[in-house]
Amino acid sequence: MEQLRAARADEARALTALVLRSKAHWGYDARFLAACAPQLALGPHEVTARRVVVAEDGRGAVVGLASLEPEGEGEGERARLGLLFVEPAVIGRGVGRLLYRDVLRRAAARGVRRLLIDADPHAAGFYRAMGAVAASGAPEGLVRFEVAPVPLAGWARAWTGGGRAVHVGNVAEFNAQFADASLDREQSAAHHYASLAAFYSPEPAALVLPRRVPTGWPVLVGRQLGWGEVEVFDALAESGPGLSRAVRARPALAERLTGAGLPLVPWGLTEPFGRLAGRPWQPRELRYESKSASHDLFARILAGGGHPTIRLPEQWRPATRGAAARLLARRAAAGAGSVLKSEHGVGGSGVTVVTPERLRSAGGARALLRRLPRGPLLVEEYVAGPAAGEPGGGLRDLTYDGFVDGAGDVHEVGAAVMDVADGGYRGATVGPGVVPAESERPLLAFGAAVGRELAAAGYRGWFDVDFVTDGAGGLAPTETNLRLTGPAAAFMVAARLDALRGAEHFVRIVDRVELGARLPDGQLEELCGELARACSRLGAVFVPAVPTAAFEPAPWLGVLVAALSRQGLDAAEALVRAEALAVGRPFADGR
């Protein structure tokens, strides 16, 4: 692994020679290189003035350099990446990426808001892939790019204290404590989604996973997100919900994970995780994970006033399923839609939208209920959304994400747009302006109010508040989740990419991308590498988020895509979906 350090004045001649060797790599003749030499040469006094940093290989040999230079007189909000050259023998091995990211980090630390890059045409593809945006005004023979350096978001620094963390993928363990009948007994989906542990903070030190993951998967994800070395401890609980117990049953592993002094970040709080992390367990912290309890919480907040554009859907709690059937029938007869909810369903499990038409086609309310899992049900008013073509017609399901830190302070993360079909979550998009200001302002205010109530109740950790929009542009809160979620992973990746590539990234997490064929590890890694390269050519980023379902009977892949525009994001998602389906084509064609 290459290491970076400040260049020394006595290296100026050797560094100039490296620059010229790197320039010659592109096939320029001796005459052209001689003409360029005065502009590319480094004098001893310039090494410090131009803030040159070098990359050394494992033997101490210098294999690349980059400079961060003032633009104009003195320090300011503008700067220039003056030099970025890599020894020809190691081009393509990530040295340029390492140097480029270091320049952005240093620029952000100095308050630079606009970094200019005048690139050799042969390097244009590299800068585009790294997130730089084409700009006008380049000198003759060069290509100009700009980038907006930013430090890691304040909320992301506060989440894990600004450092790396141990991520514990205890999704099944979290779900199991609620004994919800809408969740399958084997928790197979939860074991797949445990792979989202890779994104529980912007940079993990270790991943603790119940199911075995492909060995190349964390390497590819780490390359895309600029991680250092990440330890992976997988296959610890291939079936059943006992991940934290499985770690504690391995004392050496437990000591390794807890003894390094790094924060342990779970999907959600549980009693076994509390024992592993040495964190006192208080079951009451999670009481607002209950959909009826969260509804009561929303009602108390709204009773205090201050949220005029927030309306609370009515909710009923039938004592029996027969009573639920009668209530559904009465509402359908009046032309009203309803939403059936289990008390603790996750990701849309246990949620059924019941329209009068659906009730008739099912053969009545009792017939419909017989098809649903056993257990208590809540009946909630269905809030009709804006019609297509109306203002806000494309925004139906929104979410607020935030967290309560150890001191009880609430940190706002942001608002996201969710992709939800028939009550089931399918993905989310985060980024600048994805939620219009007229919806974002009341959403953030209400989410923060919920956070304060959670903090007062003793909860510490990540939470979200989900909303639907109504036909009048209002917001209706539907539930809280006291755990990490898919949108949380998207926010983490957006914060990391902003720091690595410049502001402001749009990130979309897609729950399931259908694969055209079942893929063993080697073929899956090959596909993911191809998708990463194809998205890079678009200036976008592809990150495989859930790799473990690629060999299921109906194979699929969870993914994250990122870009600097909504158009780029849509193009990257379309490319990924098409290529993922195409892997089955040779079999379908009989080749």
Coordinates of C-alpha atoms in Angstrom, one line a residue:
M1 CA 0.0 0.0 0.0
E2 CA 1.4 3.4 -1.0
Q3 CA 2.0 6.0 1.7
L4 CA 1.9 9.8 1.2
R5 CA 4.3 12.4 2.6
A6 CA 5.3 15.9 1.9
A7 CA 8.0 16.2 -0.8
R8 CA 11.5 17.5 0.1
A9 CA 13.3 20.3 -1.6
D10 CA 16.3 18.0 -2.4
E11 CA 14.0 15.8 -4.4
A12 CA 13.1 18.5 -7.0
R13 CA 15.3 17.1 -9.8
A14 CA 14.1 13.5 -9.3
L15 CA 10.5 14.6 -9.2
T16 CA 10.9 16.6 -12.4
A17 CA 12.3 13.5 -14.1
L18 CA 9.3 11.5 -12.9
V19 CA 6.9 14.1 -14.3
L20 CA 8.6 14.0 -17.7
R21 CA 8.6 10.2 -17.7
S22 CA 4.9 10.2 -16.9
K23 CA 4.1 12.8 -19.6
A24 CA 6.1 10.7 -22.1
H25 CA 3.9 7.7 -21.3
W26 CA 1.2 9.1 -23.6
G27 CA 3.4 8.9 -26.7
Y28 CA 4.6 12.5 -27.0
D29 CA 7.8 13.0 -29.1
A30 CA 11.0 14.5 -27.7
R31 CA 10.4 17.9 -29.3
F32 CA 7.0 18.3 -27.6
L33 CA 8.4 17.2 -24.3
A34 CA 11.3 19.6 -24.5
A35 CA 8.8 22.4 -25.1
C36 CA 6.8 21.3 -22.1
A37 CA 9.8 20.9 -19.8
P38 CA 10.0 24.5 -18.4
Q39 CA 6.3 24.4 -17.4
L40 CA 6.7 20.9 -15.8
A41 CA 10.0 21.4 -14.0
L42 CA 10.1 21.7 -10.2
G43 CA 12.8 23.9 -8.5
P44 CA 13.8 23.2 -4.9
H45 CA 12.0 26.3 -3.7
E46 CA 8.8 25.3 -5.5
V47 CA 8.4 22.0 -3.7
T48 CA 7.1 23.7 -0.6
A49 CA 5.5 26.7 -2.3
R50 CA 3.4 24.4 -4.5
R51 CA 2.5 22.0 -1.6
V52 CA 3.9 18.9 -3.3
V53 CA 3.0 15.5 -1.8
V54 CA 4.6 12.3 -3.0
A55 CA 3.4 8.7 -2.9
E56 CA 6.0 6.0 -1.8
D57 CA 5.6 2.3 -2.5
G58 CA 6.4 -0.4 0.1
R59 CA 10.1 -0.1 -0.6
G60 CA 10.3 3.6 -0.1
A61 CA 10.5 4.5 -3.8
V62 CA 8.6 7.6 -5.0
V63 CA 5.9 6.5 -7.5
G64 CA 3.8 9.6 -7.9
L65 CA 3.3 13.3 -6.9
A66 CA 0.6 15.9 -6.7
S67 CA 0.5 19.6 -5.9
L68 CA -2.1 21.9 -4.4
E69 CA -1.4 25.4 -5.5
P70 CA -2.9 28.8 -4.8
E71 CA -5.0 30.3 -7.6
G72 CA -4.0 34.0 -7.8
E73 CA -2.4 35.9 -4.9
G74 CA -2.3 34.3 -1.5
E75 CA -4.8 32.0 0.1
G76 CA -8.4 32.0 -0.9
E77 CA -11.5 30.0 -1.9
R78 CA -9.9 29.0 -5.3
A79 CA -6.9 26.7 -5.8
R80 CA -5.4 24.6 -8.5
L81 CA -4.3 21.0 -8.9
G82 CA -1.1 22.0 -10.6
L83 CA 0.6 18.6 -11.0
L84 CA -0.6 15.0 -10.7
F85 CA 1.8 12.5 -12.3
V86 CA 2.4 8.8 -11.7
E87 CA 5.4 6.6 -12.5
P88 CA 4.5 4.9 -15.8
A89 CA 5.2 1.4 -14.4
V90 CA 2.4 1.8 -11.8
I91 CA -0.2 3.6 -13.8
G92 CA -3.6 1.9 -13.3
R93 CA -2.8 0.6 -9.8
G94 CA -4.6 3.3 -7.8
V95 CA -1.7 5.7 -7.1
G96 CA -3.3 8.6 -9.0
R97 CA -6.6 8.0 -7.2
L98 CA -4.8 8.1 -3.9
L99 CA -3.0 11.4 -4.7
Y100 CA -6.1 13.0 -6.2
R101 CA -8.2 12.3 -3.1
D102 CA -5.4 13.6 -0.9
V103 CA -5.4 16.9 -2.9
L104 CA -9.2 17.2 -2.3
R105 CA -8.8 16.5 1.4
R106 CA -6.1 19.1 1.8
A107 CA -8.1 21.6 -0.3
A108 CA -11.2 21.2 1.8
A109 CA -9.2 21.6 5.0
R110 CA -7.9 24.9 3.7
G111 CA -11.4 26.2 2.9
V112 CA -11.0 25.9 -0.9
R113 CA -14.4 25.9 -2.5
R114 CA -13.4 25.7 -6.2
L115 CA -10.4 23.6 -7.4
L116 CA -9.3 24.0 -11.0
I117 CA -7.6 21.3 -13.0
D118 CA -6.1 21.8 -16.4
A119 CA -5.6 18.3 -17.6
D120 CA -3.7 16.6 -20.4
P121 CA -6.4 15.2 -22.8
H122 CA -5.2 11.7 -22.1
A123 CA -6.0 12.2 -18.4
A124 CA -9.5 13.6 -19.0
G125 CA -11.2 10.2 -18.5
F126 CA -9.4 9.8 -15.1
Y127 CA -10.7 13.1 -13.8
R128 CA -14.2 12.5 -15.1
A129 CA -14.2 9.2 -13.4
M130 CA -13.0 10.8 -10.2
G131 CA -16.0 13.2 -10.2
A132 CA -14.5 16.3 -11.6
V133 CA -16.9 18.4 -13.8
A134 CA -15.8 19.7 -17.3
A135 CA -15.5 23.5 -17.4
S136 CA -14.5 26.1 -20.0
G137 CA -11.4 28.3 -20.2
A138 CA -8.6 25.7 -20.5
P139 CA -5.3 26.8 -22.1
E140 CA -4.7 25.4 -25.6
G141 CA -4.1 21.7 -25.7
L142 CA -5.5 21.0 -22.2
V143 CA -9.0 20.1 -20.8
R144 CA -10.3 22.1 -17.8
F145 CA -12.2 20.5 -15.0
E146 CA -13.6 21.9 -11.7
V147 CA -14.4 20.3 -8.4
A148 CA -15.9 21.6 -5.2
P149 CA -13.9 20.2 -2.2
V150 CA -15.8 19.7 1.0
P151 CA -14.9 18.0 4.3
L152 CA -16.9 15.1 5.7
A153 CA -20.3 16.3 6.8
G154 CA -20.6 17.4 10.4
W155 CA -23.3 14.8 11.2
A156 CA -21.0 12.1 9.8
R157 CA -18.1 13.1 12.0
A158 CA -20.4 13.2 15.0
W159 CA -21.9 9.8 14.3
T160 CA -18.7 7.8 15.0
G161 CA -16.5 10.5 16.5
G162 CA -14.9 11.3 13.1
G163 CA -13.1 7.9 13.0
R164 CA -13.6 4.4 11.8
A165 CA -15.9 1.9 13.5
V166 CA -16.8 -1.8 13.8
H167 CA -20.0 -2.5 12.0
V168 CA -22.2 -5.4 13.3
G169 CA -24.8 -6.7 10.8
N170 CA -27.4 -7.8 13.3
V171 CA -30.5 -7.2 11.2
A172 CA -32.1 -10.6 11.9
E173 CA -31.3 -10.2 15.6
F174 CA -33.0 -6.9 15.7
N175 CA -36.1 -8.2 14.0
A176 CA -36.4 -11.3 16.1
Q177 CA -36.8 -9.4 19.3
F178 CA -40.3 -8.3 18.2
A179 CA -41.5 -11.8 17.2
D180 CA -43.5 -10.3 14.3
A181 CA -45.6 -12.8 12.3
S182 CA -45.1 -10.9 9.1
L183 CA -41.4 -11.8 9.1
D184 CA -40.3 -15.2 7.8
R185 CA -39.1 -17.6 10.4
E186 CA -35.7 -18.2 8.8
Q187 CA -35.0 -14.4 8.5
S188 CA -33.4 -15.1 5.1
A189 CA -34.0 -11.5 3.8
A190 CA -32.5 -10.1 7.0
H191 CA -29.4 -12.1 6.5
H192 CA -29.0 -10.7 3.0
Y193 CA -29.6 -7.1 4.1
A194 CA -27.0 -7.6 6.8
S195 CA -24.5 -6.8 4.0
L196 CA -25.6 -3.2 4.4
A197 CA -23.3 -3.3 7.5
A198 CA -20.6 -2.1 5.0
F199 CA -22.4 1.3 5.1
Y200 CA -23.2 1.8 8.8
S201 CA -20.6 4.7 8.9
P202 CA -18.6 6.4 6.2
E203 CA -15.5 4.2 6.8
P204 CA -15.5 0.9 8.6
A205 CA -12.6 -0.7 10.3
A206 CA -14.3 -4.1 10.5
L207 CA -17.5 -5.8 9.2
V208 CA -19.2 -8.5 11.3
L209 CA -21.6 -10.5 9.2
P210 CA -23.9 -13.5 9.7
R211 CA -23.5 -14.9 6.2
R212 CA -20.4 -15.5 4.1
V213 CA -19.8 -12.8 1.5
P214 CA -17.7 -13.0 -1.7
T215 CA -14.0 -12.2 -0.9
G216 CA -13.7 -9.7 -3.6
W217 CA -16.8 -7.7 -2.6
P218 CA -15.4 -5.6 0.3
V219 CA -12.3 -5.0 -1.9
L220 CA -14.4 -3.5 -4.7
V221 CA -16.6 -1.5 -2.3
G222 CA -13.5 -0.2 -0.5
R223 CA -11.9 0.9 -3.7
Q224 CA -15.0 2.8 -4.7
L225 CA -15.3 4.5 -1.3
G226 CA -11.6 5.1 -0.6
W227 CA -11.4 2.9 2.5
G228 CA -8.2 1.7 4.1
E229 CA -7.9 -2.0 5.1
V230 CA -11.2 -3.5 6.4
E231 CA -11.3 -6.7 8.3
V232 CA -14.2 -9.0 7.5
F233 CA -15.6 -11.5 9.9
D234 CA -18.4 -13.4 8.1
A235 CA -20.3 -16.7 8.2
L236 CA -20.8 -16.3 12.0
A237 CA -24.5 -17.1 12.0
E238 CA -25.6 -18.5 8.7
S239 CA -29.1 -19.2 10.0
G240 CA -30.9 -17.9 13.0
P241 CA -30.7 -14.4 14.6
G242 CA -27.8 -14.9 17.0
L243 CA -25.0 -12.8 15.5
S244 CA -24.0 -11.0 18.7
R245 CA -24.2 -14.3 20.7
A246 CA -22.0 -16.0 18.0
V247 CA -19.4 -13.3 18.4
R248 CA -19.4 -13.6 22.2
A249 CA -19.1 -17.4 21.9
R250 CA -15.7 -16.6 20.3
P251 CA -13.8 -14.8 23.1
A252 CA -10.7 -14.0 21.0
L253 CA -12.9 -12.4 18.3
A254 CA -15.0 -10.5 20.8
E255 CA -11.8 -9.1 22.4
R256 CA -10.4 -8.2 19.1
L257 CA -13.6 -6.3 18.1
T258 CA -14.2 -4.6 21.5
G259 CA -10.6 -4.1 22.7
A260 CA -9.5 -1.7 20.0
G261 CA -11.4 1.2 21.4
L262 CA -13.4 1.7 18.3
P263 CA -17.2 2.3 18.4
L264 CA -19.4 -0.7 17.7
V265 CA -22.3 0.3 15.4
P266 CA -25.2 -2.2 15.0
W267 CA -28.2 -2.2 12.7
G268 CA -30.3 -1.8 15.8
L269 CA -30.1 -2.1 19.5
T270 CA -30.7 -5.6 21.1
E271 CA -30.0 -7.2 24.4
P272 CA -27.3 -9.5 23.0
F273 CA -25.6 -6.6 21.3
G274 CA -25.7 -4.6 24.5
R275 CA -23.8 -7.5 26.2
L276 CA -21.2 -7.6 23.4
A277 CA -20.6 -3.8 23.4
G278 CA -20.8 -3.4 27.2
R279 CA -23.8 -1.1 26.7
P280 CA -26.5 -1.3 29.4
W281 CA -29.7 -2.7 27.8
Q282 CA -32.9 -0.8 28.2
P283 CA -35.8 -2.4 26.2
R284 CA -37.9 0.7 26.8
E285 CA -35.6 2.6 24.4
L286 CA -37.2 0.8 21.5
R287 CA -40.9 1.3 22.4
Y288 CA -41.4 3.8 19.6
E289 CA -40.4 1.2 17.0
S290 CA -44.0 0.1 17.6
K291 CA -46.3 1.6 15.0
S292 CA -49.1 2.3 17.5
A293 CA -46.7 3.9 20.0
S294 CA -45.1 6.1 17.3
H295 CA -48.6 7.2 16.3
D296 CA -49.3 8.3 19.8
L297 CA -46.0 10.1 19.9
F298 CA -46.9 12.0 16.7
A299 CA -50.2 12.9 18.2
R300 CA -48.6 14.4 21.3
I301 CA -46.2 16.5 19.2
L302 CA -48.9 17.8 17.0
A303 CA -51.1 18.6 19.9
G304 CA -48.5 21.2 21.0
G305 CA -48.9 23.1 17.7
G306 CA -46.1 24.4 15.5
H307 CA -46.5 22.0 12.6
P308 CA -49.4 23.3 10.6
T309 CA -48.7 21.4 7.4
I310 CA -48.4 18.0 9.2
R311 CA -51.6 15.9 9.5
L312 CA -51.8 12.6 11.3
P313 CA -53.8 9.8 9.7
E314 CA -56.4 8.2 11.9
Q315 CA -55.5 4.9 13.4
W316 CA -57.6 2.1 14.9
R317 CA -56.6 -0.8 17.0
P318 CA -59.2 -3.6 16.6
A319 CA -59.2 -6.1 19.5
T320 CA -59.8 -9.0 17.2
R321 CA -59.3 -9.9 13.5
G322 CA -63.1 -10.1 13.2
A323 CA -63.3 -6.5 14.4
A324 CA -60.7 -5.5 11.9
A325 CA -62.6 -7.2 9.1
R326 CA -65.8 -5.3 10.1
L327 CA -64.0 -2.0 10.2
L328 CA -62.4 -2.6 6.8
A329 CA -65.8 -3.5 5.3
R330 CA -67.4 -0.3 6.7
R331 CA -64.7 1.9 5.4
A332 CA -64.7 0.3 2.0
A333 CA -68.5 0.7 1.8
A334 CA -68.0 4.4 2.4
G335 CA -65.4 4.5 -0.4
A336 CA -62.4 4.9 1.9
G337 CA -59.1 3.2 1.6
S338 CA -57.2 1.7 4.6
V339 CA -53.8 0.5 5.4
L340 CA -53.3 -2.7 7.4
K341 CA -50.2 -2.8 9.5
S342 CA -48.5 -5.2 11.8
E343 CA -47.2 -3.7 15.0
H344 CA -43.5 -4.2 14.1
G345 CA -43.2 -5.0 10.4
V346 CA -40.0 -3.8 8.8
G347 CA -39.3 -2.7 5.2
G348 CA -43.0 -2.9 4.4
S349 CA -43.5 -6.4 5.7
G350 CA -46.9 -6.6 7.4
V351 CA -48.2 -3.5 5.5
T352 CA -51.1 -4.0 3.1
V353 CA -52.9 -1.2 1.3
V354 CA -56.7 -2.0 1.1
T355 CA -58.7 -0.1 -1.5
P356 CA -62.5 -0.8 -1.9
E357 CA -61.6 -2.4 -5.3
R358 CA -59.0 -4.7 -3.7
L359 CA -61.4 -5.7 -1.0
R360 CA -64.0 -6.7 -3.6
S361 CA -61.5 -8.7 -5.7
A362 CA -60.3 -10.5 -2.6
G363 CA -63.8 -11.7 -1.8
G364 CA -64.4 -9.5 1.2
A365 CA -62.5 -8.4 4.3
R366 CA -62.5 -11.8 6.0
A367 CA -61.1 -13.5 3.0
L368 CA -58.4 -10.9 2.6
L369 CA -57.4 -11.2 6.3
R370 CA -57.1 -15.0 6.0
R371 CA -54.3 -14.5 3.5
L372 CA -52.3 -12.3 5.9
P373 CA -50.0 -13.5 8.7
R374 CA -51.5 -14.1 12.1
G375 CA -51.1 -11.6 14.9
P376 CA -52.5 -8.2 15.9
L377 CA -53.3 -5.7 13.2
L378 CA -53.6 -2.0 13.1
V379 CA -56.0 -0.2 10.7
E380 CA -54.9 3.2 9.5
E381 CA -56.5 5.8 7.3
Y382 CA -55.2 5.7 3.7
V383 CA -53.9 9.1 2.8
A384 CA -54.4 9.7 -0.9
G385 CA -51.4 11.3 -2.6
P386 CA -51.2 14.0 -5.3
A387 CA -52.4 13.0 -8.7
A388 CA -49.8 12.5 -11.5
G389 CA -49.1 15.9 -13.1
E390 CA -50.0 17.9 -10.0
P391 CA -47.3 19.7 -8.0
G392 CA -45.5 17.1 -6.0
G393 CA -47.1 14.3 -8.0
G394 CA -43.8 12.4 -8.2
L395 CA -43.1 12.6 -4.5
R396 CA -45.2 10.3 -2.4
D397 CA -43.0 8.7 0.2
L398 CA -40.5 10.7 2.1
T399 CA -38.3 10.1 5.1
Y400 CA -36.3 12.1 7.7
D401 CA -33.1 10.6 9.0
G402 CA -31.3 11.7 12.1
F403 CA -29.6 10.3 15.2
V404 CA -29.4 10.9 19.0
D405 CA -25.8 10.9 20.2
G406 CA -24.6 9.7 23.6
A407 CA -25.2 13.0 25.2
G408 CA -28.8 13.1 24.0
D409 CA -28.2 15.7 21.3
V410 CA -30.2 15.3 18.1
H411 CA -28.3 15.5 14.8
E412 CA -30.2 16.1 11.5
V413 CA -28.9 14.0 8.6
G414 CA -31.5 15.0 6.0
A415 CA -34.5 14.1 3.9
A416 CA -34.8 11.5 1.2
V417 CA -37.4 10.3 -1.3
M418 CA -38.3 6.6 -1.0
D419 CA -39.5 4.2 -3.7
V420 CA -42.5 2.4 -2.2
A421 CA -45.0 0.2 -3.9
D422 CA -48.1 -1.2 -2.1
G423 CA -46.5 -0.4 1.2
G424 CA -43.3 -2.2 0.4
Y425 CA -40.0 -0.3 0.5
R426 CA -37.8 -0.7 -2.7
G427 CA -35.2 2.0 -2.4
A428 CA -34.4 5.7 -1.8
T429 CA -32.7 8.7 -3.3
V430 CA -30.7 11.3 -1.4
G431 CA -29.1 14.5 -2.6
P432 CA -29.4 18.2 -3.0
G433 CA -32.9 19.3 -3.7
V434 CA -34.4 15.8 -4.1
V435 CA -37.1 16.9 -1.6
P436 CA -38.5 20.4 -2.6
A437 CA -38.0 23.1 0.0
E438 CA -41.7 23.5 0.6
S439 CA -41.8 19.9 1.8
E440 CA -38.3 19.7 3.3
R441 CA -38.8 22.5 5.8
P442 CA -41.8 21.1 7.6
L443 CA -40.4 17.5 7.3
L444 CA -37.1 18.5 8.9
A445 CA -38.8 20.4 11.7
F446 CA -41.1 17.6 12.6
G447 CA -38.4 15.0 12.4
A448 CA -36.3 17.0 14.8
A449 CA -39.2 17.2 17.2
V450 CA -39.5 13.5 17.1
G451 CA -35.8 13.2 17.7
R452 CA -36.1 15.4 20.8
E453 CA -38.9 13.2 22.2
L454 CA -36.8 10.0 21.5
A455 CA -33.8 11.6 23.3
A456 CA -36.0 12.5 26.3
A457 CA -37.3 8.9 26.4
G458 CA -33.7 7.6 26.7
Y459 CA -33.1 6.4 23.1
R460 CA -29.6 6.8 21.7
G461 CA -28.9 5.9 18.1
W462 CA -30.1 6.3 14.5
F463 CA -33.8 6.9 13.7
D464 CA -36.0 7.9 10.9
V465 CA -39.5 9.2 10.5
D466 CA -41.4 8.1 7.4
F467 CA -44.1 10.3 5.7
V468 CA -46.6 10.2 2.8
T469 CA -47.7 13.3 1.0
D470 CA -51.4 14.1 0.6
G471 CA -53.2 15.8 -2.3
A472 CA -52.9 19.2 -0.8
G473 CA -49.1 19.2 -0.4
G474 CA -49.2 18.3 3.3
L475 CA -47.2 15.6 5.0
A476 CA -48.6 12.7 7.0
P477 CA -46.1 10.8 9.4
T478 CA -46.6 7.0 9.3
E479 CA -43.9 5.4 11.5
T480 CA -40.6 5.7 13.1
N481 CA -37.7 3.3 12.7
L482 CA -35.2 3.1 15.6
R483 CA -32.4 1.5 13.6
L484 CA -30.4 2.0 10.5
T485 CA -32.2 1.7 7.2
G486 CA -31.5 1.7 3.4
P487 CA -31.8 5.5 3.2
A488 CA -29.2 5.7 6.1
A489 CA -26.8 3.7 3.9
A490 CA -27.4 6.1 1.1
F491 CA -26.7 9.1 3.3
M492 CA -23.4 7.5 4.5
V493 CA -22.3 6.9 1.0
A494 CA -23.2 10.4 -0.1
A495 CA -21.2 11.9 2.8
R496 CA -18.2 9.7 1.9
L497 CA -18.3 10.5 -1.8
D498 CA -18.7 14.2 -1.2
A499 CA -15.5 14.1 0.8
L500 CA -13.7 12.0 -1.8
R501 CA -15.0 13.5 -5.0
G502 CA -16.4 16.9 -4.2
A503 CA -19.9 18.1 -3.5
E504 CA -22.8 17.4 -4.1
H505 CA -23.6 13.8 -4.9
F506 CA -27.0 12.2 -5.5
V507 CA -27.1 8.6 -4.2
R508 CA -29.7 6.0 -4.9
I509 CA -30.0 2.7 -3.1
V510 CA -32.0 0.1 -5.0
D511 CA -33.2 -2.8 -2.9
R512 CA -33.3 -5.4 -5.6
V513 CA -31.9 -5.5 -9.1
E514 CA -32.9 -8.6 -10.9
L515 CA -30.1 -10.8 -12.2
G516 CA -30.6 -12.7 -15.5
A517 CA -28.9 -15.8 -14.1
R518 CA -27.6 -17.2 -10.8
L519 CA -24.0 -16.1 -10.3
P520 CA -21.3 -17.8 -8.2
D521 CA -18.8 -15.6 -6.5
G522 CA -16.3 -15.3 -9.4
Q523 CA -18.8 -14.3 -12.0
L524 CA -20.5 -11.9 -9.6
E525 CA -17.2 -10.2 -8.9
E526 CA -16.5 -10.0 -12.6
L527 CA -20.0 -8.4 -13.2
C528 CA -19.6 -5.9 -10.4
G529 CA -16.2 -4.9 -11.7
E530 CA -17.7 -4.4 -15.2
L531 CA -20.5 -2.3 -13.8
A532 CA -18.1 -0.2 -11.8
R533 CA -16.1 0.6 -14.9
A534 CA -19.2 1.2 -17.1
C535 CA -20.6 3.7 -14.5
S536 CA -17.2 5.4 -14.2
R537 CA -17.3 6.1 -17.9
L538 CA -20.5 8.0 -17.2
G539 CA -18.9 9.9 -14.4
A540 CA -21.0 7.9 -11.9
V541 CA -20.2 5.4 -9.1
F542 CA -21.5 1.9 -8.7
V543 CA -21.3 0.1 -5.4
P544 CA -22.7 -3.4 -4.9
A545 CA -24.6 -3.2 -1.6
V546 CA -26.1 -6.7 -1.1
P547 CA -24.1 -9.4 -2.9
T548 CA -25.3 -12.5 -1.1
A549 CA -28.5 -13.1 -3.0
A550 CA -26.8 -13.5 -6.4
F551 CA -27.1 -17.3 -6.2
E552 CA -30.7 -17.5 -4.9
P553 CA -33.3 -19.4 -7.1
A554 CA -34.6 -16.0 -8.1
P555 CA -31.2 -14.1 -8.0
W556 CA -30.9 -10.4 -7.3
L557 CA -28.4 -7.8 -6.2
G558 CA -28.8 -4.7 -3.9
V559 CA -26.9 -1.7 -5.3
L560 CA -26.0 1.9 -4.7
V561 CA -25.4 4.3 -7.6
A562 CA -24.2 7.9 -7.3
A563 CA -23.7 10.8 -9.7
L564 CA -23.4 14.6 -9.6
S565 CA -26.8 15.1 -11.4
R566 CA -30.2 13.4 -11.3
Q567 CA -29.8 12.6 -15.0
G568 CA -26.5 10.9 -14.4
L569 CA -28.1 9.0 -11.5
D570 CA -31.0 7.8 -13.7
A571 CA -28.6 6.8 -16.5
A572 CA -26.4 4.8 -14.1
E573 CA -29.4 2.9 -12.6
A574 CA -30.7 2.1 -16.1
L575 CA -27.3 0.8 -17.2
V576 CA -27.0 -1.4 -14.1
R577 CA -30.4 -2.9 -14.4
A578 CA -29.9 -3.6 -18.1
E579 CA -26.5 -5.2 -17.7
A580 CA -27.6 -7.2 -14.6
L581 CA -30.5 -8.8 -16.7
A582 CA -28.2 -9.4 -19.6
V583 CA -26.0 -11.9 -17.8
G584 CA -28.6 -14.5 -18.5
R585 CA -28.7 -13.9 -22.2
P586 CA -26.2 -16.5 -23.4
F587 CA -28.2 -19.2 -21.6
A588 CA -31.5 -17.9 -23.0
D589 CA -30.0 -17.9 -26.5
G590 CA -28.7 -21.5 -26.1
R591 CA -25.0 -20.4 -26.5

